[in-house]
Amino acid sequence: MMNEASYIPSVPDGQFTGYKLQGVRAELPQEHGAFTQLSTYPLTHSVWMSPELMERSGRRQVRIELGRQRGYYLVDGEVAMDFPVCTGRGKKKTPTGTFSIKQKHIDHHSNLYDCPMPYFMRLTWGGIGMHVGDVYRSPASHGCIRLPRVACEPLYRALSCGSKVQIVD
């Protein structure tokens, strides 16, 4: 039987669109490796989380895979959370490379796009960051990395300024 805290569906949260769990909770795997082997994994909007790893101290970093529109929160190299993302498209493609979180602002508001960006974690002074937003599982942002609220809130709490974020194609 699944531990309720181990597999968290992204659900509607009022302001931003969320996605409901696909499948029966009791049938979902508890181990991350088994979760990624599900036939629905490439398109799932659900968030997998290990409460034990989320609480563990160690080297914390994030890896964003643009091609898969997936993000991973790693603690000492182990996946603590696996979540969907929505990244930049066209001329506003999300940049690749290794970044450090420069600034965190829980109630950030974009002055360029006049929209809220809750739980904003700035990666560049040019405006690129990670924040709560609509996640379509295909590139659709102006360069930022959008996350569902159920992933962004714990990530915001777990990371600090200086934490590494690696973005790869």
Short mmCIF file of C-alpha atoms in Angstrom, two decimals:
data_model
loop_
_atom_site.label_atom_id
_atom_site.label_comp_id
_atom_site.label_asym_id
_atom_site.label_seq_id
_atom_site.Cartn_x
_atom_site.Cartn_y
_atom_site.Cartn_z
CA MET A 1 0.00 0.00 0.00
CA MET A 2 1.32 3.47 -0.84
CA ASN A 3 2.25 5.87 1.89
CA GLU A 4 0.10 8.98 1.31
CA ALA A 5 3.17 11.24 1.60
CA SER A 6 5.23 9.21 -0.89
CA TYR A 7 3.21 9.95 -4.00
CA ILE A 8 1.59 13.35 -4.22
CA PRO A 9 -0.69 14.20 -7.12
CA SER A 10 -0.65 17.76 -8.32
CA VAL A 11 -4.19 18.91 -7.63
CA PRO A 12 -5.99 22.15 -8.47
CA ASP A 13 -4.93 24.82 -5.99
CA GLY A 14 -7.21 27.69 -6.93
CA GLN A 15 -5.05 30.15 -8.81
CA PHE A 16 -2.99 27.78 -10.91
CA THR A 17 -4.06 24.73 -12.86
CA GLY A 18 -3.07 21.41 -11.35
CA TYR A 19 -3.53 17.88 -12.54
CA LYS A 20 -5.19 14.94 -10.88
CA LEU A 21 -3.58 11.61 -10.18
CA GLN A 22 -3.95 9.05 -12.95
CA GLY A 23 -4.36 5.54 -11.61
CA VAL A 24 -5.14 3.98 -8.28
CA ARG A 25 -2.86 5.08 -5.40
CA ALA A 26 -2.47 1.51 -4.10
CA GLU A 27 -1.09 0.43 -7.49
CA LEU A 28 1.63 3.09 -7.67
CA PRO A 29 5.21 2.11 -6.81
CA GLN A 30 6.94 3.29 -3.67
CA GLU A 31 10.47 3.20 -5.15
CA HIS A 32 11.56 5.92 -7.55
CA GLY A 33 13.01 3.44 -10.04
CA ALA A 34 9.68 1.62 -10.28
CA PHE A 35 7.83 4.95 -10.63
CA THR A 36 9.91 5.90 -13.67
CA GLN A 37 9.20 2.52 -15.28
CA LEU A 38 5.44 3.04 -15.35
CA SER A 39 4.12 3.26 -18.91
CA THR A 40 2.37 6.52 -17.95
CA TYR A 41 5.55 8.10 -16.52
CA PRO A 42 6.61 10.09 -19.61
CA LEU A 43 3.34 12.02 -19.52
CA THR A 44 2.42 12.02 -15.84
CA HIS A 45 1.73 15.27 -14.04
CA SER A 46 2.10 13.65 -10.64
CA VAL A 47 4.89 14.31 -8.18
CA TRP A 48 6.87 11.48 -6.58
CA MET A 49 8.48 12.29 -3.24
CA SER A 50 10.51 10.48 -0.59
CA PRO A 51 9.72 12.13 2.76
CA GLU A 52 12.81 10.48 4.28
CA LEU A 53 15.17 11.95 1.67
CA MET A 54 13.42 15.33 1.76
CA GLU A 55 14.37 15.62 5.44
CA ARG A 56 17.90 14.27 5.12
CA SER A 57 20.76 16.73 5.36
CA GLY A 58 23.40 16.62 2.66
CA ARG A 59 24.32 18.14 -0.69
CA ARG A 60 21.07 19.45 -2.17
CA GLN A 61 20.61 20.32 -5.82
CA VAL A 62 18.06 20.35 -8.61
CA ARG A 63 18.34 18.86 -12.11
CA ILE A 64 15.96 20.03 -14.83
CA GLU A 65 15.72 18.00 -18.05
CA LEU A 66 14.28 20.19 -20.80
CA GLY A 67 13.69 17.33 -23.26
CA ARG A 68 11.63 15.35 -20.77
CA GLN A 69 10.04 18.39 -19.07
CA ARG A 70 10.94 16.80 -15.76
CA GLY A 71 12.74 18.02 -12.65
CA TYR A 72 14.55 16.16 -9.89
CA TYR A 73 15.46 17.29 -6.41
CA LEU A 74 18.58 15.40 -5.36
CA VAL A 75 20.07 14.91 -1.90
CA ASP A 76 23.61 13.51 -2.07
CA GLY A 77 22.83 12.31 -5.60
CA GLU A 78 19.65 10.40 -4.66
CA VAL A 79 16.27 11.45 -6.04
CA ALA A 80 14.18 12.90 -3.22
CA MET A 81 11.49 14.36 -5.52
CA ASP A 82 10.55 13.86 -9.18
CA PHE A 83 8.20 16.46 -10.64
CA PRO A 84 6.87 17.81 -13.96
CA VAL A 85 8.03 21.20 -15.23
CA CYS A 86 7.10 23.63 -17.97
CA THR A 87 10.06 25.49 -19.48
CA GLY A 88 10.69 28.22 -22.06
CA ARG A 89 9.95 27.94 -25.75
CA GLY A 90 11.05 29.56 -29.00
CA LYS A 91 13.21 32.65 -28.58
CA LYS A 92 12.57 32.49 -24.80
CA LYS A 93 14.05 29.01 -24.37
CA THR A 94 15.21 28.18 -20.84
CA PRO A 95 19.02 28.43 -20.75
CA THR A 96 21.11 25.35 -20.05
CA GLY A 97 24.03 25.17 -17.64
CA THR A 98 24.67 25.10 -13.94
CA PHE A 99 23.20 27.94 -11.90
CA SER A 100 23.02 28.90 -8.25
CA ILE A 101 19.88 30.22 -6.63
CA LYS A 102 20.58 33.94 -6.33
CA GLN A 103 17.44 35.08 -4.55
CA LYS A 104 14.23 33.66 -3.10
CA HIS A 105 10.95 35.53 -2.84
CA ILE A 106 7.76 33.80 -1.72
CA ASP A 107 5.37 36.44 -3.14
CA HIS A 108 7.29 37.53 -6.26
CA HIS A 109 5.44 39.43 -8.98
CA SER A 110 6.84 39.81 -12.49
CA ASN A 111 7.01 43.44 -13.53
CA LEU A 112 7.78 42.36 -17.13
CA TYR A 113 4.76 40.04 -17.56
CA ASP A 114 2.57 41.51 -14.78
CA CYS A 115 1.83 38.15 -13.18
CA PRO A 116 2.38 36.44 -9.84
CA MET A 117 5.28 33.99 -9.51
CA PRO A 118 4.81 32.40 -6.07
CA TYR A 119 7.81 30.71 -4.43
CA PHE A 120 10.20 32.34 -6.91
CA MET A 121 13.81 31.10 -6.88
CA ARG A 122 15.93 33.36 -9.10
CA LEU A 123 18.59 31.68 -11.24
CA THR A 124 19.72 34.67 -13.35
CA TRP A 125 19.58 38.43 -12.94
CA GLY A 126 17.94 38.46 -16.39
CA GLY A 127 14.72 37.14 -14.89
CA ILE A 128 14.99 33.34 -15.17
CA GLY A 129 13.84 31.38 -12.14
CA MET A 130 11.75 28.52 -10.82
CA HIS A 131 8.25 29.22 -9.50
CA VAL A 132 4.68 27.95 -9.16
CA GLY A 133 2.80 28.13 -12.45
CA ASP A 134 0.82 26.25 -15.05
CA VAL A 135 2.56 23.03 -16.08
CA TYR A 136 1.65 21.70 -19.52
CA ARG A 137 4.52 19.18 -19.90
CA SER A 138 5.64 20.95 -23.05
CA PRO A 139 7.62 24.19 -23.29
CA ALA A 140 5.27 27.17 -22.87
CA SER A 141 6.93 29.72 -20.56
CA HIS A 142 8.98 32.85 -21.31
CA GLY A 143 12.12 31.11 -20.02
CA CYS A 144 11.28 30.39 -16.39
CA ILE A 145 10.79 26.90 -15.02
CA ARG A 146 7.21 26.46 -13.85
CA LEU A 147 6.42 23.82 -11.24
CA PRO A 148 3.17 22.60 -9.71
CA ARG A 149 2.58 24.04 -6.25
CA VAL A 150 2.88 20.61 -4.57
CA ALA A 151 6.47 20.41 -5.83
CA CYS A 152 7.50 24.05 -5.60
CA GLU A 153 6.56 24.68 -1.96
CA PRO A 154 8.68 21.85 -0.47
CA LEU A 155 11.49 22.62 -2.91
CA TYR A 156 11.45 26.28 -1.85
CA ARG A 157 11.72 25.22 1.81
CA ALA A 158 14.51 22.71 1.12
CA LEU A 159 16.77 24.93 -0.99
CA SER A 160 18.71 28.01 0.01
CA CYS A 161 20.48 30.79 -1.84
CA GLY A 162 23.58 29.22 -3.35
CA SER A 163 21.93 25.83 -4.01
CA LYS A 164 22.88 24.44 -7.44
CA VAL A 165 20.41 23.98 -10.28
CA GLN A 166 21.60 22.10 -13.34
CA ILE A 167 19.57 22.55 -16.53
CA VAL A 168 20.27 20.10 -19.38
CA ASP A 169 18.74 19.45 -22.79
#
